[in-house]
Short mmCIF file of C-alpha atoms and ligand atoms in Angstrom, two decimals:
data_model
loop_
_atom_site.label_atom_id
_atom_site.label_comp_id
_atom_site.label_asym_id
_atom_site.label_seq_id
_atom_site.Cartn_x
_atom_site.Cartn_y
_atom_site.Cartn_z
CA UNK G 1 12.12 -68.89 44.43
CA UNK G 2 9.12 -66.83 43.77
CA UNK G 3 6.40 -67.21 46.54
CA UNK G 4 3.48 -68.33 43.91
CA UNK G 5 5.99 -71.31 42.61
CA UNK G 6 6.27 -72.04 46.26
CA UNK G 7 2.73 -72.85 46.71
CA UNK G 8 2.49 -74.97 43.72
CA UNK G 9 5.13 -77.09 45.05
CA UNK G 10 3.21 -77.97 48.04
CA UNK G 11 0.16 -77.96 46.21
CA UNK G 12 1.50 -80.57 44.11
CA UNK G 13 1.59 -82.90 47.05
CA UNK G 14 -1.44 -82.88 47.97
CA UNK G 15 -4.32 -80.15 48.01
CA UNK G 16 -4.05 -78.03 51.05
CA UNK G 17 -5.99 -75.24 53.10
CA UNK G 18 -4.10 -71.91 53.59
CA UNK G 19 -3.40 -72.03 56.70
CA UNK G 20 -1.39 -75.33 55.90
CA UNK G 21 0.37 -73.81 53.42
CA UNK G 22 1.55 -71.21 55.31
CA UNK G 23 2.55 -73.80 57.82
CA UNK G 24 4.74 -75.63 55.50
CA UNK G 25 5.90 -72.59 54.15
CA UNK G 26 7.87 -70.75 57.36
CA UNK G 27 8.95 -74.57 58.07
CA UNK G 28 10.84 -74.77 55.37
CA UNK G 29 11.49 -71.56 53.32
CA UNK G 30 10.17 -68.64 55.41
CA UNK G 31 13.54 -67.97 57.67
CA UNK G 32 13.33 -65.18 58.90
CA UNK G 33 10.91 -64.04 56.70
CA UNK G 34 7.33 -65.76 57.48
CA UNK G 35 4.58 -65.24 55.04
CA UNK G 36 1.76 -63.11 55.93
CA UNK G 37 -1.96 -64.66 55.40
CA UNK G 38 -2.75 -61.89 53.57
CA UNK G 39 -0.09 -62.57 50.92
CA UNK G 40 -0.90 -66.28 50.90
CA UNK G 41 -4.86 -65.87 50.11
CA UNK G 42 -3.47 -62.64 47.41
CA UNK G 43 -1.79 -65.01 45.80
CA UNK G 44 -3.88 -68.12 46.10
CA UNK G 45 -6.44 -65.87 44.23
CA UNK G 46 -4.05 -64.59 41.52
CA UNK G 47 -3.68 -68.26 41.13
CA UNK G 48 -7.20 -69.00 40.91
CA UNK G 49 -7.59 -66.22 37.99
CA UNK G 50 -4.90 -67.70 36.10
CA UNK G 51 -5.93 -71.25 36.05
CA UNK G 52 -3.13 -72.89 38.11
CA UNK G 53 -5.03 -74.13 41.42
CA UNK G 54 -8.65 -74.55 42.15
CA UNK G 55 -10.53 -73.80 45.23
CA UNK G 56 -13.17 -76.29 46.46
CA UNK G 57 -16.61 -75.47 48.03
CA UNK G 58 -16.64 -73.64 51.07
CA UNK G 59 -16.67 -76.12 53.84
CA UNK G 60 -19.19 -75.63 56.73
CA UNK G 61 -17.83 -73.44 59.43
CA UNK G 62 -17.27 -70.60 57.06
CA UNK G 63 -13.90 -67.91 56.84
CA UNK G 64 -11.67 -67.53 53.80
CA UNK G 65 -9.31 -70.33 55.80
CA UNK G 66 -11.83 -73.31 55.00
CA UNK G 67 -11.44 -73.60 51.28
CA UNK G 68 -9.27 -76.65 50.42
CA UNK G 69 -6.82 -75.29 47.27
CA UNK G 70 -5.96 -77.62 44.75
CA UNK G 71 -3.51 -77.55 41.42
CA UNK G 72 -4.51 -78.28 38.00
CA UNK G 73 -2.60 -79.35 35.40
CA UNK G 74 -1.76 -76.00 34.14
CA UNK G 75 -0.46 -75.42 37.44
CA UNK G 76 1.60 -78.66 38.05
CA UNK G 77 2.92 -77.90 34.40
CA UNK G 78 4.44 -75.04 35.67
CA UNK G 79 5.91 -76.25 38.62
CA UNK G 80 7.66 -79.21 36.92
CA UNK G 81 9.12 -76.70 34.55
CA UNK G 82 10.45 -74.89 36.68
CA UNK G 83 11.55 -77.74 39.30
CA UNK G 84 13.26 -79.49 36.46
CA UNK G 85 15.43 -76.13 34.54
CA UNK G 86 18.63 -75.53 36.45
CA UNK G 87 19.44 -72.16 37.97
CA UNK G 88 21.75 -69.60 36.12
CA UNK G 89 24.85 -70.83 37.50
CA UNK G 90 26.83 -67.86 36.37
CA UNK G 91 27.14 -65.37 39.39
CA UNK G 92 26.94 -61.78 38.47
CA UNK G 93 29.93 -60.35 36.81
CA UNK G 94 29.96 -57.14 37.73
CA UNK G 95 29.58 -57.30 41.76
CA UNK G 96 28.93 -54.05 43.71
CA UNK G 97 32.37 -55.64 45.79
CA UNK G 98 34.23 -55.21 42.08
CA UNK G 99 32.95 -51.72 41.17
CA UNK G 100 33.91 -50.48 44.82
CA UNK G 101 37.20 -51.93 44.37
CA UNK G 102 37.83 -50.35 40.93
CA UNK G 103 36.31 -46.91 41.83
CA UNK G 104 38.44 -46.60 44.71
CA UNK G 105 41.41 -47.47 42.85
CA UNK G 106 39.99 -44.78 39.93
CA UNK G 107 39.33 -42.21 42.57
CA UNK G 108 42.50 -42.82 44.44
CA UNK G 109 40.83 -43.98 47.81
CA UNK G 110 42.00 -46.87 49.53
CA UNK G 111 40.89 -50.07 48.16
CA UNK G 112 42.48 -51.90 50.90
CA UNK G 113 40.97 -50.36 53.26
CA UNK G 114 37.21 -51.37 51.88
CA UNK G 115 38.38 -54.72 51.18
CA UNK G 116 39.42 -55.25 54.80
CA UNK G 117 35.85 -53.66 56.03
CA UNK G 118 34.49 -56.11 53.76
CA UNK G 119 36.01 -58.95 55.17
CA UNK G 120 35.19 -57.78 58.18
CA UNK G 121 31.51 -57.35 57.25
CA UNK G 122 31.43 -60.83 55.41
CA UNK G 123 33.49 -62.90 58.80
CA UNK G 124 30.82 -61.45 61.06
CA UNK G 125 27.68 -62.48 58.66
CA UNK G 126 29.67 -65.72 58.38
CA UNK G 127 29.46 -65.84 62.28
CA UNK G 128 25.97 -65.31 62.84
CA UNK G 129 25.50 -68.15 60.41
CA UNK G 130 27.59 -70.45 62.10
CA UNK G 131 25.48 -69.65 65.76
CA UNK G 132 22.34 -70.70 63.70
CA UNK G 133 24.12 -73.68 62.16
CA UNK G 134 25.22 -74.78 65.87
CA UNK G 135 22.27 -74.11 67.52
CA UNK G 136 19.59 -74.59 64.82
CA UNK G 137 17.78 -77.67 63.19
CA UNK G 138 18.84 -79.52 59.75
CA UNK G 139 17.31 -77.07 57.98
CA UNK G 140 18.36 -74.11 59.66
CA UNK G 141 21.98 -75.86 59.27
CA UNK G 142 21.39 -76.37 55.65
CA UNK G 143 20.30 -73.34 54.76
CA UNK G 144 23.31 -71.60 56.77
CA UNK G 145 26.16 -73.51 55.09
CA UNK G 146 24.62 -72.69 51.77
CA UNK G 147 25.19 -69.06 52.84
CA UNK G 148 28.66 -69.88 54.34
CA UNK G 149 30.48 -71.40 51.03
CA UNK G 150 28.77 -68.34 49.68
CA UNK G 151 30.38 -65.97 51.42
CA UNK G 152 33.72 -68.05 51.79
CA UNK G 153 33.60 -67.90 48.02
CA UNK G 154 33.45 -64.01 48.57
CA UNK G 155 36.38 -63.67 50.77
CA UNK G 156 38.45 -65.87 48.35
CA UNK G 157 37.53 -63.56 46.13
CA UNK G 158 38.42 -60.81 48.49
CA UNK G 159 42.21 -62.16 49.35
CA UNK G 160 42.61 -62.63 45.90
CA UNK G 161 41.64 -59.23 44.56
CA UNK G 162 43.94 -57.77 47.84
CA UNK G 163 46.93 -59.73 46.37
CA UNK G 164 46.48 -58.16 43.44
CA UNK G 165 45.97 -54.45 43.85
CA UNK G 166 48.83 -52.95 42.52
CA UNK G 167 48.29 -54.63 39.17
CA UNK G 168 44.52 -53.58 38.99
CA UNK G 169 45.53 -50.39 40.17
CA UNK G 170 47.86 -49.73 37.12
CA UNK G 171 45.13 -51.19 34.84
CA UNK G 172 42.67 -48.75 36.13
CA UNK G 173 44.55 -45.97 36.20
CA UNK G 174 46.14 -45.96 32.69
CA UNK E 1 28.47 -61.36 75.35
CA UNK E 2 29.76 -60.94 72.24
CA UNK E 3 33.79 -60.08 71.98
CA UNK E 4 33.70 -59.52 68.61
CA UNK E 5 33.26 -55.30 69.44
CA UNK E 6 35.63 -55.42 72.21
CA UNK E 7 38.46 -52.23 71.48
CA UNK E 8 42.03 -53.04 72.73
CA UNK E 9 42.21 -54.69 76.35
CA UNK E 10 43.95 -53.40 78.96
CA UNK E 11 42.43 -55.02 82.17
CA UNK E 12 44.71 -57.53 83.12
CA UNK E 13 41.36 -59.17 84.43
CA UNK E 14 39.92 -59.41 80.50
CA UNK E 15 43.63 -59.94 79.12
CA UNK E 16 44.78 -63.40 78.92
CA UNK E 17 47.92 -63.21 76.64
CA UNK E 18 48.67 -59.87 75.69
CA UNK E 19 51.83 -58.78 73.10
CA UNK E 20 53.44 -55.67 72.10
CA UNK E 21 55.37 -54.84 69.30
CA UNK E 22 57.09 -58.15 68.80
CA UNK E 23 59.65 -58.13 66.21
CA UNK E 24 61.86 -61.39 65.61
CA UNK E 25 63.76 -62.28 62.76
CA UNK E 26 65.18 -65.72 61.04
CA UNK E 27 68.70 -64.55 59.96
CA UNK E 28 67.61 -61.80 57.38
CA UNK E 29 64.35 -62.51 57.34
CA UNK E 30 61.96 -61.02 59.31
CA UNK E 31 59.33 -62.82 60.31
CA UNK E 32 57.57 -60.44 62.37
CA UNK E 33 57.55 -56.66 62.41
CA UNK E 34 55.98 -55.26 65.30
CA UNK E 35 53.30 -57.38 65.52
CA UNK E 36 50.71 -56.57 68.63
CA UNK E 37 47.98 -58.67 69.87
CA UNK E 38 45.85 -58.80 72.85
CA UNK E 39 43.80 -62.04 73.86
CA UNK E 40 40.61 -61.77 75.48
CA UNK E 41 40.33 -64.59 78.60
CA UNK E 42 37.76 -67.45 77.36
CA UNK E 43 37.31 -66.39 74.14
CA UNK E 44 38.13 -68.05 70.51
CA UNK E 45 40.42 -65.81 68.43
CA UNK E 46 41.42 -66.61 65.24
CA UNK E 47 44.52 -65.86 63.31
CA UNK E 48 43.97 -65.21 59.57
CA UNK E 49 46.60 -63.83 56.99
CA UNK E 50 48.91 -64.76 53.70
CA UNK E 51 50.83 -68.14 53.80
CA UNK E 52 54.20 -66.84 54.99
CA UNK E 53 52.86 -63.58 56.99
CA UNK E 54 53.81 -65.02 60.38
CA UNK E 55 51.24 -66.41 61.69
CA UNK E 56 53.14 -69.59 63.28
CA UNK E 57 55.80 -67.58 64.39
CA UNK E 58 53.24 -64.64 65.82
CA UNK E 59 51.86 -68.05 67.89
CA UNK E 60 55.05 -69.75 68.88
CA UNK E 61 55.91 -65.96 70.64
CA UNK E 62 52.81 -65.96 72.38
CA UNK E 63 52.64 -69.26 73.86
CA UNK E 64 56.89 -68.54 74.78
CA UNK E 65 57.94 -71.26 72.06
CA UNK E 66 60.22 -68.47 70.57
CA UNK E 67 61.37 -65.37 72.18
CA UNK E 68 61.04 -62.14 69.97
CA UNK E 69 63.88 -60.11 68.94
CA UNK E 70 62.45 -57.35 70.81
CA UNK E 71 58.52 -56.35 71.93
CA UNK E 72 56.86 -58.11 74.92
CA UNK E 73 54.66 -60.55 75.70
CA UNK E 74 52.89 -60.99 78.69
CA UNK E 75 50.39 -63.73 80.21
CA UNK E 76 48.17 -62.39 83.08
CA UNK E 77 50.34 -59.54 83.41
CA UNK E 78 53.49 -61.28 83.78
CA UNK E 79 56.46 -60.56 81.40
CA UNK E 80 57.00 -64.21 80.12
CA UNK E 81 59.34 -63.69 76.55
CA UNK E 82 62.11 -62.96 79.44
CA UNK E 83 61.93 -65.84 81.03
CA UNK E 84 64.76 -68.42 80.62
CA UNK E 85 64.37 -71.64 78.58
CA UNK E 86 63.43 -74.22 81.63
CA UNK E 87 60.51 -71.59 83.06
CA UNK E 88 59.00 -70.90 79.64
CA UNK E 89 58.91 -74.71 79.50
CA UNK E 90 57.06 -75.19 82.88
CA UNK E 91 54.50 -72.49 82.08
CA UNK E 92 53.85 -74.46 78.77
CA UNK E 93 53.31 -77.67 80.39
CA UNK E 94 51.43 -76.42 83.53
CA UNK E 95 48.82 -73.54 81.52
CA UNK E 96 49.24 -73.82 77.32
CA UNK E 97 47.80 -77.12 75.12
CA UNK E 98 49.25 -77.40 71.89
CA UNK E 99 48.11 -77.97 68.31
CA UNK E 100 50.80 -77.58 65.91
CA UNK E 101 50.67 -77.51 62.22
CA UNK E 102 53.14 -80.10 61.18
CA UNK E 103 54.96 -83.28 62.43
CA UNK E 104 53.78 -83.31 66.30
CA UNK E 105 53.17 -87.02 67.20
CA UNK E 106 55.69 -89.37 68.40
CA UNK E 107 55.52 -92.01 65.95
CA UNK E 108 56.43 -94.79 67.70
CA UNK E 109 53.93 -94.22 70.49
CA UNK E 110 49.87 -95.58 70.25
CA UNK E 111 47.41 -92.83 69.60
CA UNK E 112 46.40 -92.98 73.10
CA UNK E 113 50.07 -92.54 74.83
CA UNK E 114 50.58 -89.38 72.29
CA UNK E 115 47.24 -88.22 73.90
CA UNK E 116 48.08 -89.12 77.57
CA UNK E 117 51.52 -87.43 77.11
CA UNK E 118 51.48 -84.09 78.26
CA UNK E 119 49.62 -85.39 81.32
CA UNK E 120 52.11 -87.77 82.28
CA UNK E 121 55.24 -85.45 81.53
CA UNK E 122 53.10 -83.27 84.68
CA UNK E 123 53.12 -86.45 86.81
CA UNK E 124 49.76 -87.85 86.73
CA UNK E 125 49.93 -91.62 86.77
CA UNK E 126 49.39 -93.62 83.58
CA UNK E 127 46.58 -95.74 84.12
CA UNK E 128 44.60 -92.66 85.01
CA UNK E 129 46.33 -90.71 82.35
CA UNK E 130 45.33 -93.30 79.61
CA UNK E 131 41.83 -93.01 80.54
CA UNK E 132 41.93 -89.67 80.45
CA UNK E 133 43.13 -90.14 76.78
CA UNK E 134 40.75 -92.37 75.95
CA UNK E 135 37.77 -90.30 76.74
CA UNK E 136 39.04 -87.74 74.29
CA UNK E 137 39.65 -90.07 71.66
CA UNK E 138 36.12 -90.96 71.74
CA UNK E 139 35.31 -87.25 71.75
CA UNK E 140 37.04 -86.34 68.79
CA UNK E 141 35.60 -89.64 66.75
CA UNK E 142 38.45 -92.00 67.39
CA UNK E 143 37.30 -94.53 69.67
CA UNK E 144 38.89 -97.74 68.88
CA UNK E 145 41.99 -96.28 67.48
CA UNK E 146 43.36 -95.99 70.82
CA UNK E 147 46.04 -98.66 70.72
CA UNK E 148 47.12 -97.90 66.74
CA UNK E 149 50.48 -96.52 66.63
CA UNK E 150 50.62 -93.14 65.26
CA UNK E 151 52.41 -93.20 62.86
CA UNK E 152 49.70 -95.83 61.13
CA UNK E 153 46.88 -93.15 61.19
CA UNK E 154 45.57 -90.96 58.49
CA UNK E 155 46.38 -87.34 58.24
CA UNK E 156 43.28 -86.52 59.61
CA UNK E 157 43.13 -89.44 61.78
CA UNK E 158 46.22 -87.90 63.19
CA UNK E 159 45.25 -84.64 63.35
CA UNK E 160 42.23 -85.07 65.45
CA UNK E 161 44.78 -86.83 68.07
CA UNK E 162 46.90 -84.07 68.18
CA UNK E 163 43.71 -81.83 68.85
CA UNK E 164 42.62 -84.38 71.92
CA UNK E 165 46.59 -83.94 73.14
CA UNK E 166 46.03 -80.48 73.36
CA UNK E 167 42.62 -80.45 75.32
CA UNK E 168 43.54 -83.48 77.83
CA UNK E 169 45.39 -81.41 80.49
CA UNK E 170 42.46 -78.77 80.43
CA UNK E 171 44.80 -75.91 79.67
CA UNK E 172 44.10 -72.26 80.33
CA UNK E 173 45.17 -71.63 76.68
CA UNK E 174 44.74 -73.78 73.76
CA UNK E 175 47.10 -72.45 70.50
CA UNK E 176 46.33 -74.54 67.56
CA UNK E 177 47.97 -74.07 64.03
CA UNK E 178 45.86 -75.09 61.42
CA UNK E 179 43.73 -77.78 63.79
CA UNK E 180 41.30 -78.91 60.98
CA UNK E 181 44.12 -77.87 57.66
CA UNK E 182 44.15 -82.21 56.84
CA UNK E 183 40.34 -82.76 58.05
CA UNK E 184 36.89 -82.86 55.78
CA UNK E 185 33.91 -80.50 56.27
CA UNK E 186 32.39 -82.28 58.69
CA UNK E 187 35.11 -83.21 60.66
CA UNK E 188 36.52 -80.13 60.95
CA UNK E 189 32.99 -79.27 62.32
CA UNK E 190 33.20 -81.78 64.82
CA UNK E 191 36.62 -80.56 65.91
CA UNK E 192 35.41 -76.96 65.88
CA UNK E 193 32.62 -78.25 68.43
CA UNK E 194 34.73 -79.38 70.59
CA UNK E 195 36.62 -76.37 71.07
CA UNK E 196 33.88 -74.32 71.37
CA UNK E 197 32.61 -76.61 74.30
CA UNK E 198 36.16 -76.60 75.80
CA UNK E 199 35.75 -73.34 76.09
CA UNK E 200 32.26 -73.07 77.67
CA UNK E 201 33.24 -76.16 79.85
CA UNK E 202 36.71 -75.31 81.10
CA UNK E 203 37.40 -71.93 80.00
CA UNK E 204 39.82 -72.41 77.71
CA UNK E 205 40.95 -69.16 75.74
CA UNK E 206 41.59 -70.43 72.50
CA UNK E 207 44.16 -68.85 69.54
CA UNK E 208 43.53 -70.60 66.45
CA UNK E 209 45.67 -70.01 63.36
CA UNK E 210 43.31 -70.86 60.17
CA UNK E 211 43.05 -69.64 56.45
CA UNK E 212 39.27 -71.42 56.07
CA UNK E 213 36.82 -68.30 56.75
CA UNK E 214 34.21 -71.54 57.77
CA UNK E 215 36.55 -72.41 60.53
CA UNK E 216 37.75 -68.57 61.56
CA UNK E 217 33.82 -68.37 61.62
CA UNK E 218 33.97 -70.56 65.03
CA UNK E 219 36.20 -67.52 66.61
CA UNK E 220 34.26 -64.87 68.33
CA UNK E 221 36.73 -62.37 66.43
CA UNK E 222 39.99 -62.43 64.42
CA UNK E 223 42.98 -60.77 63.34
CA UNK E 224 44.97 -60.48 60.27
CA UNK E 225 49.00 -60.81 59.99
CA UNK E 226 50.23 -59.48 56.95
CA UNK E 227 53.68 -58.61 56.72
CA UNK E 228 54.70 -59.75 60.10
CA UNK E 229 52.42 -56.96 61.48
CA UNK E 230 48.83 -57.87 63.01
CA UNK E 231 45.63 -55.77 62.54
CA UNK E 232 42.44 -56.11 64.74
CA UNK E 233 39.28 -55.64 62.23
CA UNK E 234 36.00 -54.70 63.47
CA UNK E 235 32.91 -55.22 60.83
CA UNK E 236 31.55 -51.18 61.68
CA UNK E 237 34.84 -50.55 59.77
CA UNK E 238 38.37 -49.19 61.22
CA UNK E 239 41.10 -51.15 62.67
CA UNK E 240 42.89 -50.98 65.74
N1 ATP U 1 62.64 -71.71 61.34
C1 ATP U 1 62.69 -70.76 60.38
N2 ATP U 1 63.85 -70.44 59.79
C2 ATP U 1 63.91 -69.50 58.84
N3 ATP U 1 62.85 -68.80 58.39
C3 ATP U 1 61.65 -69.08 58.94
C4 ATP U 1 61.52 -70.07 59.95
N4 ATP U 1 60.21 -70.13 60.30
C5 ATP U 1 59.58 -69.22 59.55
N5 ATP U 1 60.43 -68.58 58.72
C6 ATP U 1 60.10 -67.50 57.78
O1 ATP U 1 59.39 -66.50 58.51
C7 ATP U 1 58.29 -66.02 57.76
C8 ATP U 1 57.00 -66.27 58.53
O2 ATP U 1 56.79 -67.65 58.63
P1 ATP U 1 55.54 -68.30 59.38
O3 ATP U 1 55.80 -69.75 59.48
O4 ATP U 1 55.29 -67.56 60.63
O5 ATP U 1 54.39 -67.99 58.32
P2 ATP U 1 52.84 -68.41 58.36
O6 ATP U 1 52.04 -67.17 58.29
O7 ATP U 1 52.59 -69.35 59.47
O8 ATP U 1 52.69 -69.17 56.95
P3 ATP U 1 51.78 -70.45 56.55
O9 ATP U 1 50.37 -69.95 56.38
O10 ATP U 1 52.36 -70.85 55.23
O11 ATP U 1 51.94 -71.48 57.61
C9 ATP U 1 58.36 -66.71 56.41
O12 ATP U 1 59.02 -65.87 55.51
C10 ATP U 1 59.16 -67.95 56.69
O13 ATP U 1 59.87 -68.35 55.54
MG1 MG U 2 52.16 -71.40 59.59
#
């Protein structure tokens, strides 16, 4: 989710000063990965230019933070758009874990051998997500199971592929 | 501390159950092929590999259910695949819990008497034994099921009793077979909890057999038997 359709969302209910947004932001989508200020008012102005939220007056008190942001309709048009059009639910075909595999099977290296430090690599992500499940809040455990079937799904992949090296390796190679 | 970087232990301090090159066959079939494996005291390891690789039988060897062809095993430093059938049996009750993968509850007994069992096989007296089985059943979600017989639970039902037979005697070593295989999500979480706290309470060393990456996740590193042989990954890469 692009950081601009992120805003609109919380735009949409109800109009908000930056700082707010922000807030709301880190709470909810920013894990491990807060948004600066400067970004927020950048893109609160690109915004602005294209018609999708409105600032209000300057409020006494002064400083970029104390205009209250508001969407318009060309803005909340765009957010419901995009709110209501399912994701491409078609993961990528052509994986960087599939080309290793088949390159080291082309090249003769040992395609086992990357699969296991893959597994590896993917049970020790799948680790740190678990910690932040345990010790974190809904959200954080929310978030961290949506990366856990995602890399389960992975290492499925990963067992299956393992199974089946000889065959792939006589497809590649002929 | 994490264990997950830990190379091959050799303090006897750090070593909890420690095998080498364990090789046992059933008739022709070899079920393990010099398998080694060294677990670290108090932490979670988990046992990952192919349906028919060995796992259960890799287990049953460590925690002296079977003795190995050939290869050692030791627990705190002592040789225990030598020892004869009644010792092995002692250690079991007095230091290992159990979680096994299929058919492990006496049928015929209530949920709370399967739990109280390996208590009162070591002498402690009922009424305190029961209670003792009663506060796990309410750990593991299964207060009120106390006085069902067994053999009228669910599979999962079941399985969490199983799990709370394994904990109540506090072992020094848990070894659980598939503990969450018949249980939901979050269930399984629940379970997976509970080890985790058994081993920050107690200081359990736990050696879980799983094929679920969510639930090898819980361990603070695994291993992988393939062919009756196990292999130590590290995520930097390499094996040992
Ligand atoms: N009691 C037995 N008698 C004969 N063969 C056995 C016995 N137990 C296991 N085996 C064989 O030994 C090999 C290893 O079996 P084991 O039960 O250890 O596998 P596993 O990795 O636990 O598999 P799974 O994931 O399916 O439980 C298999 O080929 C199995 O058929
Ligand atoms: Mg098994």
């Amino acid at each position: 989710m692009s950081v601009p359709l992120a805003l609109l969302g919380l735009l949409e209910r109800e109009p908000s000063y930056g700082y707010d947004l922000k807030r709301d932001y880190d709470a909810y989508f920013g894990r491990g990965k807060p948004l600066q200020f400067g970004q927020v008012y950048a893109t609160l102005a690109r915004l602005t230019r294209d018609g999708k939220v409105t600032p209000g007056e300057i409020e006494p008190g002064g400083g970029p933070d104390r205009k209250l942001y508001a969407i318009t309709d060309g803005g909340k048009h765009e957010f419901e758009t995009w709110l209501s059009q399912p994701i491409d639910p078609a993961p990528n075909l052509q994986t960087d874990l599939f080309v290793k595999v088949v390159f080291a099977l082309m090249l003769g290296r040992s395609a086992e051998g990357y699969l296991d430090t893959q597994r590896a690599a993917h049970l020790q992500r799948m680790r740190e997500l678990t910690v932040l499940k345990r010790k974190g809040d809904l959200v954080d455990a929310l978030l961290a199971d949506h990366g856990l079937f995602h890399l389960e799904a992975d290492l499925r992949w990963i067992d299956m592929t393992a199974a089946r090296l000889p065959a792939l390796a006589e497809t590649v190679r002929s | 501390m994490t264990l997950a970087h830990l190379p091959v232990v050799t303090d006897p301090e750090l070593s909890c159950v420690e095998a080498s090159d364990l090789c046992l066959s059933f008739g022709a079939t070899p079920a393990l092929r010099g398998a080694s494996v060294t677990v670290v005291t108090g932490e979670i390891l988990a046992v990952m590999g192919p349906s028919g690789s060995g796992k259960s039988t890799l287990l049953h060897c460590l925690a002296g259910i079977l003795r190995p062809n050939s290869g050692e095993v030791r627990f705190r430093g002592r040789r225990i695949d030598a020892l004869g059938e009644e010792e092995r049996s002692t250690l079991r009750r007095d230091h290992f819990g159990f979680v096994f993968q299929f058919g492990q509850l006496v049928p015929e007994l209530t949920a709370e008497e399967n739990v109280a069992l390996p208590l009162l096989l070591s002498g402690t007296r009922r009424t305190q034994a029961l209670g003792a089985a009663r506060e796990l059943l309410a750990q593991v979600g299964l207060d009120g099921l106390g006085r069902r017989r067994s053999g009228e639970l669910s599979g999962g039902q079941a399985q969490r009793v199983a799990l709370a037979r394994g904990l109540v005697g506090r072992p020094e070593v848990l070894f659980a077979d598939e503990p969450t295989g018949s249980l939901d999500s979050l269930n399984s979480e629940h379970v997976l909890e509970l080890l985790v706290a058994a081993t920050h309470q107690f200081g359990t060393t736990v050696v879980m057999v799983t094929h679920d990456p969510r639930v090898a996740a819980y361990a603070d590193r695994e291993i992988v038997v393939r062919d009756g042989k196990a292999t130590s990954l590290t995520p930097g890469g390499g094996s040992t």
